[in-house]
Amino acid sequence: MSNQNTQENKQAARERIRAQRDKEKKKERLRRQLVVAASVVGVLVVAGGIGFAVLKANEPTGWEAAKEAKLVTPAHTQGKNGTEILIGDKDAKDTLEVFEDVRCPACAAFEQSTGEELAKNIQDGRFKVRFTMYAFIDDMQGGEGSKNALSALGAALNVSPEAFLKYKSALYSTKFHPDEREDLYAKDTELLKVAADVPGLKGNKAFEKQVKDGTYDRWAMEMSALFGRKGVRGTPTFMHGDKKLAMAEIPQQQMTQAQYNELARANFRKMIDKEFGPAKGGDAGKGDGKGGEGIAKGEKDPTKGN
């Protein structure tokens, strides 16, 4: 083999080696670029995931979310945001205002002893009643029972004023009303169990769906936001116009439940008679228990200032 051929062969081998090295260097550069790109994408994905998680974590949930939900007001309501529940004969001359909280034990005691007396006055057309429902015990004791029960009451009111009154009575009844420290009404199942005792609500699929879906949760928040209206911060409270009515206290002494109930009814009658005059029996009015249609002509608007 000549020296020339040998030299040419060596040169060709060196060129092949150089070309192979260049090829490998390009592949390595490409690999590094892909690794860096993948790392950047990974960081962005993680960062995006963290950002999304932070956003989700900061989104309001439960009753905080209800404040931002679409407002749906029950039928048979009036006033700002549907927070005026006015029940009784539209021709009744006067309006009694009743302030309650579903978890309130004193409200339960009133309903259990005197609820029928109040209902009779509404039925007789002696006055119509504006109910203002609070949920302050949820804040005091912790829990959600007052708000959740109020939302369910909205679903009952959407059925009819009669269903609202009967459901409220059942929620306060000795059969169902829990100790205020026990947040049973935070459970929809408990609210539906109570509703099974109420004509018009038992087996009512539309009502049940609204309770489960929380259709009136936002409305319940609007209602509970009325806390302190007319200076009322305790329940039960009774007002006529801007006047707070006073009911005699029941003395602390031993008595049967029947004796307590009769005394409570007598004290309520005395308070009502003093404010509205003696009842006129069957001629008091022609009330039908249906939702009222605003404030009677000449009467001071009890909803002033909402």
PDB file of C-alpha atoms in Angstrom:
ATOM      1  CA  MET A   1       0.000   0.000   0.000  1.00  0.00           C
ATOM      2  CA  SER A   2       1.407   3.404  -0.965  1.00  0.00           C
ATOM      3  CA  ASN A   3       2.034   6.193   1.517  1.00  0.00           C
ATOM      4  CA  GLN A   4      -0.533   8.318  -0.363  1.00  0.00           C
ATOM      5  CA  ASN A   5      -3.310   5.784   0.114  1.00  0.00           C
ATOM      6  CA  THR A   6      -2.402   5.383   3.741  1.00  0.00           C
ATOM      7  CA  GLN A   7      -2.582   9.149   4.276  1.00  0.00           C
ATOM      8  CA  GLU A   8      -5.915   9.399   2.496  1.00  0.00           C
ATOM      9  CA  ASN A   9      -7.350   6.558   4.559  1.00  0.00           C
ATOM     10  CA  LYS A  10      -6.252   8.226   7.788  1.00  0.00           C
ATOM     11  CA  GLN A  11      -7.741  11.528   6.643  1.00  0.00           C
ATOM     12  CA  ALA A  12     -11.062   9.868   5.758  1.00  0.00           C
ATOM     13  CA  ALA A  13     -11.144   8.112   9.147  1.00  0.00           C
ATOM     14  CA  ARG A  14     -10.521  11.399  10.945  1.00  0.00           C
ATOM     15  CA  GLU A  15     -13.347  13.037   8.981  1.00  0.00           C
ATOM     16  CA  ARG A  16     -15.715  10.197   9.880  1.00  0.00           C
ATOM     17  CA  ILE A  17     -14.776  10.488  13.573  1.00  0.00           C
ATOM     18  CA  ARG A  18     -15.218  14.266  13.458  1.00  0.00           C
ATOM     19  CA  ALA A  19     -18.614  13.924  11.765  1.00  0.00           C
ATOM     20  CA  GLN A  20     -19.709  11.345  14.316  1.00  0.00           C
ATOM     21  CA  ARG A  21     -18.606  13.598  17.186  1.00  0.00           C
ATOM     22  CA  ASP A  22     -20.447  16.583  15.693  1.00  0.00           C
ATOM     23  CA  LYS A  23     -23.549  14.437  15.321  1.00  0.00           C
ATOM     24  CA  GLU A  24     -23.316  13.287  18.944  1.00  0.00           C
ATOM     25  CA  LYS A  25     -22.768  16.875  20.155  1.00  0.00           C
ATOM     26  CA  LYS A  26     -25.896  18.041  18.292  1.00  0.00           C
ATOM     27  CA  LYS A  27     -27.897  15.180  19.801  1.00  0.00           C
ATOM     28  CA  GLU A  28     -26.612  16.091  23.274  1.00  0.00           C
ATOM     29  CA  ARG A  29     -27.497  19.757  22.790  1.00  0.00           C
ATOM     30  CA  LEU A  30     -30.969  18.761  21.615  1.00  0.00           C
ATOM     31  CA  ARG A  31     -31.380  16.424  24.591  1.00  0.00           C
ATOM     32  CA  ARG A  32     -30.370  19.173  27.014  1.00  0.00           C
ATOM     33  CA  GLN A  33     -32.759  21.600  25.336  1.00  0.00           C
ATOM     34  CA  LEU A  34     -35.604  19.099  25.624  1.00  0.00           C
ATOM     35  CA  VAL A  35     -34.803  18.463  29.288  1.00  0.00           C
ATOM     36  CA  VAL A  36     -34.748  22.180  30.043  1.00  0.00           C
ATOM     37  CA  ALA A  37     -37.988  22.714  28.117  1.00  0.00           C
ATOM     38  CA  ALA A  38     -39.645  19.846  29.919  1.00  0.00           C
ATOM     39  CA  SER A  39     -38.460  21.230  33.249  1.00  0.00           C
ATOM     40  CA  VAL A  40     -39.863  24.656  32.447  1.00  0.00           C
ATOM     41  CA  VAL A  41     -43.181  23.141  31.410  1.00  0.00           C
ATOM     42  CA  GLY A  42     -43.178  21.063  34.573  1.00  0.00           C
ATOM     43  CA  VAL A  43     -42.559  24.131  36.691  1.00  0.00           C
ATOM     44  CA  LEU A  44     -45.306  25.991  34.898  1.00  0.00           C
ATOM     45  CA  VAL A  45     -47.699  23.086  35.342  1.00  0.00           C
ATOM     46  CA  VAL A  46     -46.874  22.820  39.027  1.00  0.00           C
ATOM     47  CA  ALA A  47     -47.123  26.568  39.463  1.00  0.00           C
ATOM     48  CA  GLY A  48     -50.388  26.592  37.579  1.00  0.00           C
ATOM     49  CA  GLY A  49     -51.623  23.719  39.680  1.00  0.00           C
ATOM     50  CA  ILE A  50     -50.634  25.512  42.860  1.00  0.00           C
ATOM     51  CA  GLY A  51     -52.281  28.680  41.615  1.00  0.00           C
ATOM     52  CA  PHE A  52     -55.456  26.803  40.788  1.00  0.00           C
ATOM     53  CA  ALA A  53     -55.374  25.069  44.154  1.00  0.00           C
ATOM     54  CA  VAL A  54     -54.900  28.399  45.926  1.00  0.00           C
ATOM     55  CA  LEU A  55     -57.791  29.888  43.992  1.00  0.00           C
ATOM     56  CA  LYS A  56     -59.974  26.909  44.846  1.00  0.00           C
ATOM     57  CA  ALA A  57     -58.920  27.080  48.489  1.00  0.00           C
ATOM     58  CA  ASN A  58     -59.837  30.753  48.593  1.00  0.00           C
ATOM     59  CA  GLU A  59     -63.231  30.215  47.005  1.00  0.00           C
ATOM     60  CA  PRO A  60     -66.043  30.574  49.556  1.00  0.00           C
ATOM     61  CA  THR A  61     -67.808  27.377  50.533  1.00  0.00           C
ATOM     62  CA  GLY A  62     -70.953  26.462  52.422  1.00  0.00           C
ATOM     63  CA  TRP A  63     -72.836  29.400  53.879  1.00  0.00           C
ATOM     64  CA  GLU A  64     -70.127  31.850  52.821  1.00  0.00           C
ATOM     65  CA  ALA A  65     -70.775  30.796  49.226  1.00  0.00           C
ATOM     66  CA  ALA A  66     -74.511  31.208  49.823  1.00  0.00           C
ATOM     67  CA  LYS A  67     -73.942  34.936  50.282  1.00  0.00           C
ATOM     68  CA  GLU A  68     -72.797  35.121  46.652  1.00  0.00           C
ATOM     69  CA  ALA A  69     -75.344  32.690  45.216  1.00  0.00           C
ATOM     70  CA  LYS A  70     -78.220  33.814  43.042  1.00  0.00           C
ATOM     71  CA  LEU A  71     -81.060  35.131  45.188  1.00  0.00           C
ATOM     72  CA  VAL A  72     -84.238  33.075  44.876  1.00  0.00           C
ATOM     73  CA  THR A  73     -87.123  34.353  46.985  1.00  0.00           C
ATOM     74  CA  PRO A  74     -89.999  32.121  48.092  1.00  0.00           C
ATOM     75  CA  ALA A  75     -93.522  32.795  46.924  1.00  0.00           C
ATOM     76  CA  HIS A  76     -95.669  34.746  49.414  1.00  0.00           C
ATOM     77  CA  THR A  77     -92.860  37.138  50.353  1.00  0.00           C
ATOM     78  CA  GLN A  78     -92.539  40.852  49.784  1.00  0.00           C
ATOM     79  CA  GLY A  79     -90.210  43.734  50.523  1.00  0.00           C
ATOM     80  CA  LYS A  80     -86.485  44.053  49.902  1.00  0.00           C
ATOM     81  CA  ASN A  81     -84.959  40.701  48.891  1.00  0.00           C
ATOM     82  CA  GLY A  82     -88.208  38.982  49.840  1.00  0.00           C
ATOM     83  CA  THR A  83     -87.456  39.352  53.550  1.00  0.00           C
ATOM     84  CA  GLU A  84     -90.977  40.439  54.493  1.00  0.00           C
ATOM     85  CA  ILE A  85     -93.069  37.444  55.538  1.00  0.00           C
ATOM     86  CA  LEU A  86     -96.521  38.894  56.093  1.00  0.00           C
ATOM     87  CA  ILE A  87     -99.243  36.368  56.906  1.00  0.00           C
ATOM     88  CA  GLY A  88    -102.912  36.940  57.660  1.00  0.00           C
ATOM     89  CA  ASP A  89    -106.011  38.687  56.391  1.00  0.00           C
ATOM     90  CA  LYS A  90    -105.011  41.511  54.067  1.00  0.00           C
ATOM     91  CA  ASP A  91    -107.907  43.535  55.483  1.00  0.00           C
ATOM     92  CA  ALA A  92    -106.704  43.220  59.090  1.00  0.00           C
ATOM     93  CA  LYS A  93    -106.191  46.724  60.484  1.00  0.00           C
ATOM     94  CA  ASP A  94    -103.028  46.010  62.476  1.00  0.00           C
ATOM     95  CA  THR A  95     -99.765  44.141  62.076  1.00  0.00           C
ATOM     96  CA  LEU A  96     -98.030  42.308  64.900  1.00  0.00           C
ATOM     97  CA  GLU A  97     -94.331  41.688  64.347  1.00  0.00           C
ATOM     98  CA  VAL A  98     -92.831  38.465  65.684  1.00  0.00           C
ATOM     99  CA  PHE A  99     -89.051  37.939  65.860  1.00  0.00           C
ATOM    100  CA  GLU A 100     -87.796  34.351  66.218  1.00  0.00           C
ATOM    101  CA  ASP A 101     -84.792  32.047  65.794  1.00  0.00           C
ATOM    102  CA  VAL A 102     -85.516  28.378  65.054  1.00  0.00           C
ATOM    103  CA  ARG A 103     -82.860  27.137  67.512  1.00  0.00           C
ATOM    104  CA  CYS A 104     -84.098  29.462  70.279  1.00  0.00           C
ATOM    105  CA  PRO A 105     -85.412  27.485  73.309  1.00  0.00           C
ATOM    106  CA  ALA A 106     -87.563  30.419  74.461  1.00  0.00           C
ATOM    107  CA  CYS A 107     -89.159  30.571  71.009  1.00  0.00           C
ATOM    108  CA  ALA A 108     -89.840  26.843  71.226  1.00  0.00           C
ATOM    109  CA  ALA A 109     -91.437  27.307  74.672  1.00  0.00           C
ATOM    110  CA  PHE A 110     -93.626  30.097  73.270  1.00  0.00           C
ATOM    111  CA  GLU A 111     -94.667  28.059  70.231  1.00  0.00           C
ATOM    112  CA  GLN A 112     -95.399  24.958  72.297  1.00  0.00           C
ATOM    113  CA  SER A 113     -97.547  26.845  74.809  1.00  0.00           C
ATOM    114  CA  THR A 114     -99.003  29.764  72.836  1.00  0.00           C
ATOM    115  CA  GLY A 115     -98.496  29.075  69.144  1.00  0.00           C
ATOM    116  CA  GLU A 116    -102.103  28.010  68.676  1.00  0.00           C
ATOM    117  CA  GLU A 117    -103.286  31.210  70.370  1.00  0.00           C
ATOM    118  CA  LEU A 118    -101.262  33.301  67.923  1.00  0.00           C
ATOM    119  CA  ALA A 119    -102.529  31.244  64.991  1.00  0.00           C
ATOM    120  CA  LYS A 120    -106.144  31.770  66.127  1.00  0.00           C
ATOM    121  CA  ASN A 121    -105.676  35.540  66.203  1.00  0.00           C
ATOM    122  CA  ILE A 122    -104.325  35.400  62.643  1.00  0.00           C
ATOM    123  CA  GLN A 123    -107.186  33.152  61.556  1.00  0.00           C
ATOM    124  CA  ASP A 124    -109.769  35.450  63.163  1.00  0.00           C
ATOM    125  CA  GLY A 125    -108.323  38.432  61.316  1.00  0.00           C
ATOM    126  CA  ARG A 126    -107.514  40.280  64.537  1.00  0.00           C
ATOM    127  CA  PHE A 127    -104.166  41.239  63.030  1.00  0.00           C
ATOM    128  CA  LYS A 128    -101.747  39.994  60.426  1.00  0.00           C
ATOM    129  CA  VAL A 129     -98.228  38.995  61.432  1.00  0.00           C
ATOM    130  CA  ARG A 130     -94.863  39.838  59.990  1.00  0.00           C
ATOM    131  CA  PHE A 131     -92.313  37.167  60.912  1.00  0.00           C
ATOM    132  CA  THR A 132     -88.655  38.168  61.065  1.00  0.00           C
ATOM    133  CA  MET A 133     -86.475  35.084  61.397  1.00  0.00           C
ATOM    134  CA  TYR A 134     -82.986  35.377  62.868  1.00  0.00           C
ATOM    135  CA  ALA A 135     -80.035  32.948  62.905  1.00  0.00           C
ATOM    136  CA  PHE A 136     -77.887  34.513  65.632  1.00  0.00           C
ATOM    137  CA  ILE A 137     -77.724  31.315  67.717  1.00  0.00           C
ATOM    138  CA  ASP A 138     -75.552  29.776  64.991  1.00  0.00           C
ATOM    139  CA  ASP A 139     -73.002  32.486  65.755  1.00  0.00           C
ATOM    140  CA  MET A 140     -73.362  32.219  69.520  1.00  0.00           C
ATOM    141  CA  GLN A 141     -73.374  28.426  69.856  1.00  0.00           C
ATOM    142  CA  GLY A 142     -71.672  27.518  66.591  1.00  0.00           C
ATOM    143  CA  GLY A 143     -73.319  25.519  63.839  1.00  0.00           C
ATOM    144  CA  GLU A 144     -75.687  26.017  60.945  1.00  0.00           C
ATOM    145  CA  GLY A 145     -79.064  24.805  62.225  1.00  0.00           C
ATOM    146  CA  SER A 146     -80.809  28.173  62.380  1.00  0.00           C
ATOM    147  CA  LYS A 147     -79.810  29.114  58.830  1.00  0.00           C
ATOM    148  CA  ASN A 148     -80.517  25.668  57.418  1.00  0.00           C
ATOM    149  CA  ALA A 149     -83.942  25.484  59.069  1.00  0.00           C
ATOM    150  CA  LEU A 150     -84.692  29.008  57.839  1.00  0.00           C
ATOM    151  CA  SER A 151     -83.834  27.948  54.275  1.00  0.00           C
ATOM    152  CA  ALA A 152     -86.213  24.989  54.664  1.00  0.00           C
ATOM    153  CA  LEU A 153     -88.893  27.340  56.005  1.00  0.00           C
ATOM    154  CA  GLY A 154     -88.441  29.311  52.802  1.00  0.00           C
ATOM    155  CA  ALA A 155     -89.201  26.152  50.839  1.00  0.00           C
ATOM    156  CA  ALA A 156     -92.318  25.616  52.998  1.00  0.00           C
ATOM    157  CA  LEU A 157     -93.413  29.223  52.478  1.00  0.00           C
ATOM    158  CA  ASN A 158     -93.012  28.697  48.745  1.00  0.00           C
ATOM    159  CA  VAL A 159     -95.679  25.983  49.076  1.00  0.00           C
ATOM    160  CA  SER A 160     -98.080  28.164  51.101  1.00  0.00           C
ATOM    161  CA  PRO A 161     -98.272  30.425  54.181  1.00  0.00           C
ATOM    162  CA  GLU A 162    -100.209  27.641  55.924  1.00  0.00           C
ATOM    163  CA  ALA A 163     -97.385  25.187  55.259  1.00  0.00           C
ATOM    164  CA  PHE A 164     -94.906  27.733  56.627  1.00  0.00           C
ATOM    165  CA  LEU A 165     -96.855  28.158  59.879  1.00  0.00           C
ATOM    166  CA  LYS A 166     -97.367  24.426  60.370  1.00  0.00           C
ATOM    167  CA  TYR A 167     -93.766  23.582  59.550  1.00  0.00           C
ATOM    168  CA  LYS A 168     -92.488  26.263  61.920  1.00  0.00           C
ATOM    169  CA  SER A 169     -94.738  24.855  64.632  1.00  0.00           C
ATOM    170  CA  ALA A 170     -93.419  21.341  63.986  1.00  0.00           C
ATOM    171  CA  LEU A 171     -89.793  22.533  64.105  1.00  0.00           C
ATOM    172  CA  TYR A 172     -90.478  24.066  67.531  1.00  0.00           C
ATOM    173  CA  SER A 173     -92.513  21.113  68.817  1.00  0.00           C
ATOM    174  CA  THR A 174     -91.567  18.985  71.822  1.00  0.00           C
ATOM    175  CA  LYS A 175     -91.368  16.040  69.427  1.00  0.00           C
ATOM    176  CA  PHE A 176     -88.611  17.507  67.279  1.00  0.00           C
ATOM    177  CA  HIS A 177     -87.018  20.644  68.714  1.00  0.00           C
ATOM    178  CA  PRO A 178     -83.453  19.897  69.860  1.00  0.00           C
ATOM    179  CA  ASP A 179     -81.463  21.470  72.652  1.00  0.00           C
ATOM    180  CA  GLU A 180     -79.991  24.700  71.277  1.00  0.00           C
ATOM    181  CA  ARG A 181     -76.500  23.258  71.840  1.00  0.00           C
ATOM    182  CA  GLU A 182     -77.322  20.324  69.559  1.00  0.00           C
ATOM    183  CA  ASP A 183     -77.125  21.421  65.942  1.00  0.00           C
ATOM    184  CA  LEU A 184     -79.557  18.823  64.571  1.00  0.00           C
ATOM    185  CA  TYR A 185     -81.245  21.160  62.106  1.00  0.00           C
ATOM    186  CA  ALA A 186     -77.950  21.541  60.246  1.00  0.00           C
ATOM    187  CA  LYS A 187     -78.860  18.160  58.707  1.00  0.00           C
ATOM    188  CA  ASP A 188     -81.293  18.166  55.794  1.00  0.00           C
ATOM    189  CA  THR A 189     -82.392  14.664  56.776  1.00  0.00           C
ATOM    190  CA  GLU A 190     -83.601  15.993  60.118  1.00  0.00           C
ATOM    191  CA  LEU A 191     -85.504  18.848  58.487  1.00  0.00           C
ATOM    192  CA  LEU A 192     -87.177  16.442  56.077  1.00  0.00           C
ATOM    193  CA  LYS A 193     -88.086  14.129  58.957  1.00  0.00           C
ATOM    194  CA  VAL A 194     -89.925  17.022  60.610  1.00  0.00           C
ATOM    195  CA  ALA A 195     -91.595  17.937  57.303  1.00  0.00           C
ATOM    196  CA  ALA A 196     -93.025  14.413  57.068  1.00  0.00           C
ATOM    197  CA  ASP A 197     -95.388  15.459  59.890  1.00  0.00           C
ATOM    198  CA  VAL A 198     -96.691  18.488  57.973  1.00  0.00           C
ATOM    199  CA  PRO A 199     -99.615  18.285  55.525  1.00  0.00           C
ATOM    200  CA  GLY A 200     -98.611  19.755  52.203  1.00  0.00           C
ATOM    201  CA  LEU A 201     -94.931  18.942  52.768  1.00  0.00           C
ATOM    202  CA  LYS A 202     -95.019  15.193  53.365  1.00  0.00           C
ATOM    203  CA  GLY A 203     -94.024  13.497  50.129  1.00  0.00           C
ATOM    204  CA  ASN A 204     -93.736  16.874  48.369  1.00  0.00           C
ATOM    205  CA  LYS A 205     -90.843  16.194  45.964  1.00  0.00           C
ATOM    206  CA  ALA A 206     -90.429  19.820  44.918  1.00  0.00           C
ATOM    207  CA  PHE A 207     -90.138  20.904  48.558  1.00  0.00           C
ATOM    208  CA  GLU A 208     -87.686  18.091  49.337  1.00  0.00           C
ATOM    209  CA  LYS A 209     -85.498  18.998  46.346  1.00  0.00           C
ATOM    210  CA  GLN A 210     -85.390  22.654  47.365  1.00  0.00           C
ATOM    211  CA  VAL A 211     -84.299  21.692  50.879  1.00  0.00           C
ATOM    212  CA  LYS A 212     -81.562  19.371  49.590  1.00  0.00           C
ATOM    213  CA  ASP A 213     -80.404  21.832  46.911  1.00  0.00           C
ATOM    214  CA  GLY A 214     -80.383  24.778  49.322  1.00  0.00           C
ATOM    215  CA  THR A 215     -82.560  26.762  46.920  1.00  0.00           C
ATOM    216  CA  TYR A 216     -83.316  29.384  49.572  1.00  0.00           C
ATOM    217  CA  ASP A 217     -79.907  29.458  51.297  1.00  0.00           C
ATOM    218  CA  ARG A 218     -79.128  32.932  49.937  1.00  0.00           C
ATOM    219  CA  TRP A 219     -82.592  34.102  51.011  1.00  0.00           C
ATOM    220  CA  ALA A 220     -81.936  32.703  54.501  1.00  0.00           C
ATOM    221  CA  MET A 221     -78.724  34.752  54.624  1.00  0.00           C
ATOM    222  CA  GLU A 222     -80.652  37.868  53.604  1.00  0.00           C
ATOM    223  CA  MET A 223     -83.213  37.173  56.333  1.00  0.00           C
ATOM    224  CA  SER A 224     -80.595  36.553  59.015  1.00  0.00           C
ATOM    225  CA  ALA A 225     -78.845  39.786  57.989  1.00  0.00           C
ATOM    226  CA  LEU A 226     -81.862  41.623  59.463  1.00  0.00           C
ATOM    227  CA  PHE A 227     -80.501  40.884  62.948  1.00  0.00           C
ATOM    228  CA  GLY A 228     -80.860  44.040  64.997  1.00  0.00           C
ATOM    229  CA  ARG A 229     -83.726  45.437  62.909  1.00  0.00           C
ATOM    230  CA  LYS A 230     -85.688  47.863  65.080  1.00  0.00           C
ATOM    231  CA  GLY A 231     -83.124  47.214  67.796  1.00  0.00           C
ATOM    232  CA  VAL A 232     -84.304  43.632  68.328  1.00  0.00           C
ATOM    233  CA  ARG A 233     -81.444  41.347  69.368  1.00  0.00           C
ATOM    234  CA  GLY A 234     -83.298  38.705  71.361  1.00  0.00           C
ATOM    235  CA  THR A 235     -86.093  36.253  70.638  1.00  0.00           C
ATOM    236  CA  PRO A 236     -88.982  35.875  70.862  1.00  0.00           C
ATOM    237  CA  THR A 237     -89.825  39.566  70.602  1.00  0.00           C
ATOM    238  CA  PHE A 238     -93.194  41.145  69.726  1.00  0.00           C
ATOM    239  CA  MET A 239     -93.640  44.619  68.269  1.00  0.00           C
ATOM    240  CA  HIS A 240     -96.501  46.793  67.047  1.00  0.00           C
ATOM    241  CA  GLY A 241     -95.094  49.513  64.848  1.00  0.00           C
ATOM    242  CA  ASP A 242     -92.094  50.865  66.756  1.00  0.00           C
ATOM    243  CA  LYS A 243     -93.456  49.730  70.118  1.00  0.00           C
ATOM    244  CA  LYS A 244     -91.956  46.689  71.794  1.00  0.00           C
ATOM    245  CA  LEU A 245     -94.668  44.730  73.595  1.00  0.00           C
ATOM    246  CA  ALA A 246     -94.030  43.376  77.090  1.00  0.00           C
ATOM    247  CA  MET A 247     -95.383  40.029  78.220  1.00  0.00           C
ATOM    248  CA  ALA A 248     -95.506  39.206  81.931  1.00  0.00           C
ATOM    249  CA  GLU A 249     -92.918  36.716  83.070  1.00  0.00           C
ATOM    250  CA  ILE A 250     -94.020  33.352  84.397  1.00  0.00           C
ATOM    251  CA  PRO A 251     -93.030  33.029  88.065  1.00  0.00           C
ATOM    252  CA  GLN A 252     -90.328  30.554  89.031  1.00  0.00           C
ATOM    253  CA  GLN A 253     -92.347  27.991  90.926  1.00  0.00           C
ATOM    254  CA  GLN A 254     -93.296  24.363  90.650  1.00  0.00           C
ATOM    255  CA  MET A 255     -96.130  23.698  88.211  1.00  0.00           C
ATOM    256  CA  THR A 256     -97.207  21.129  85.682  1.00  0.00           C
ATOM    257  CA  GLN A 257     -96.615  21.612  81.968  1.00  0.00           C
ATOM    258  CA  ALA A 258    -100.356  22.173  81.510  1.00  0.00           C
ATOM    259  CA  GLN A 259    -100.335  24.896  84.186  1.00  0.00           C
ATOM    260  CA  TYR A 260     -97.312  26.536  82.581  1.00  0.00           C
ATOM    261  CA  ASN A 261     -98.977  26.492  79.153  1.00  0.00           C
ATOM    262  CA  GLU A 262    -102.207  28.007  80.464  1.00  0.00           C
ATOM    263  CA  LEU A 263    -100.346  30.770  82.292  1.00  0.00           C
ATOM    264  CA  ALA A 264     -98.265  31.494  79.174  1.00  0.00           C
ATOM    265  CA  ARG A 265    -101.422  31.758  77.048  1.00  0.00           C
ATOM    266  CA  ALA A 266    -103.057  34.025  79.646  1.00  0.00           C
ATOM    267  CA  ASN A 267    -100.020  36.331  79.668  1.00  0.00           C
ATOM    268  CA  PHE A 268    -100.021  36.485  75.874  1.00  0.00           C
ATOM    269  CA  ARG A 269    -103.753  37.304  75.763  1.00  0.00           C
ATOM    270  CA  LYS A 270    -103.258  40.043  78.342  1.00  0.00           C
ATOM    271  CA  MET A 271    -100.420  41.581  76.299  1.00  0.00           C
ATOM    272  CA  ILE A 272    -102.404  41.413  73.064  1.00  0.00           C
ATOM    273  CA  ASP A 273    -105.641  42.724  74.621  1.00  0.00           C
ATOM    274  CA  LYS A 274    -103.775  45.653  76.134  1.00  0.00           C
ATOM    275  CA  GLU A 275    -102.276  46.600  72.773  1.00  0.00           C
ATOM    276  CA  PHE A 276    -105.084  45.798  70.337  1.00  0.00           C
ATOM    277  CA  GLY A 277    -108.162  45.908  72.560  1.00  0.00           C
ATOM    278  CA  PRO A 278    -110.302  42.954  73.667  1.00  0.00           C
ATOM    279  CA  ALA A 279    -110.963  40.226  71.144  1.00  0.00           C
ATOM    280  CA  LYS A 280    -114.369  40.316  69.466  1.00  0.00           C
ATOM    281  CA  GLY A 281    -114.838  36.568  69.236  1.00  0.00           C
ATOM    282  CA  GLY A 282    -116.019  35.192  65.928  1.00  0.00           C
ATOM    283  CA  ASP A 283    -116.690  38.691  64.575  1.00  0.00           C
ATOM    284  CA  ALA A 284    -113.045  39.750  64.916  1.00  0.00           C
ATOM    285  CA  GLY A 285    -112.472  39.320  61.220  1.00  0.00           C
ATOM    286  CA  LYS A 286    -112.620  36.990  58.303  1.00  0.00           C
ATOM    287  CA  GLY A 287    -108.976  35.968  58.175  1.00  0.00           C
ATOM    288  CA  ASP A 288    -108.032  32.981  56.077  1.00  0.00           C
ATOM    289  CA  GLY A 289    -104.411  32.635  57.193  1.00  0.00           C
ATOM    290  CA  LYS A 290    -103.144  33.508  53.722  1.00  0.00           C
ATOM    291  CA  GLY A 291    -100.318  35.869  52.984  1.00  0.00           C
ATOM    292  CA  GLY A 292    -101.119  39.526  53.520  1.00  0.00           C
ATOM    293  CA  GLU A 293    -100.832  42.141  50.839  1.00  0.00           C
ATOM    294  CA  GLY A 294     -98.918  44.892  52.539  1.00  0.00           C
ATOM    295  CA  ILE A 295     -99.746  47.397  55.259  1.00  0.00           C
ATOM    296  CA  ALA A 296    -103.294  48.616  55.817  1.00  0.00           C
ATOM    297  CA  LYS A 297    -104.124  52.188  54.876  1.00  0.00           C
ATOM    298  CA  GLY A 298    -103.364  54.575  57.723  1.00  0.00           C
ATOM    299  CA  GLU A 299    -101.231  52.078  59.627  1.00  0.00           C
ATOM    300  CA  LYS A 300     -97.622  52.945  60.396  1.00  0.00           C
ATOM    301  CA  ASP A 301     -95.465  50.782  58.163  1.00  0.00           C
ATOM    302  CA  PRO A 302     -93.860  48.127  60.400  1.00  0.00           C
ATOM    303  CA  THR A 303     -91.288  47.383  57.729  1.00  0.00           C
ATOM    304  CA  LYS A 304     -89.812  50.886  57.712  1.00  0.00           C
ATOM    305  CA  GLY A 305     -86.044  50.610  57.532  1.00  0.00           C
ATOM    306  CA  ASN A 306     -86.566  46.951  56.545  1.00  0.00           C
TER     307      ASN A 306
END
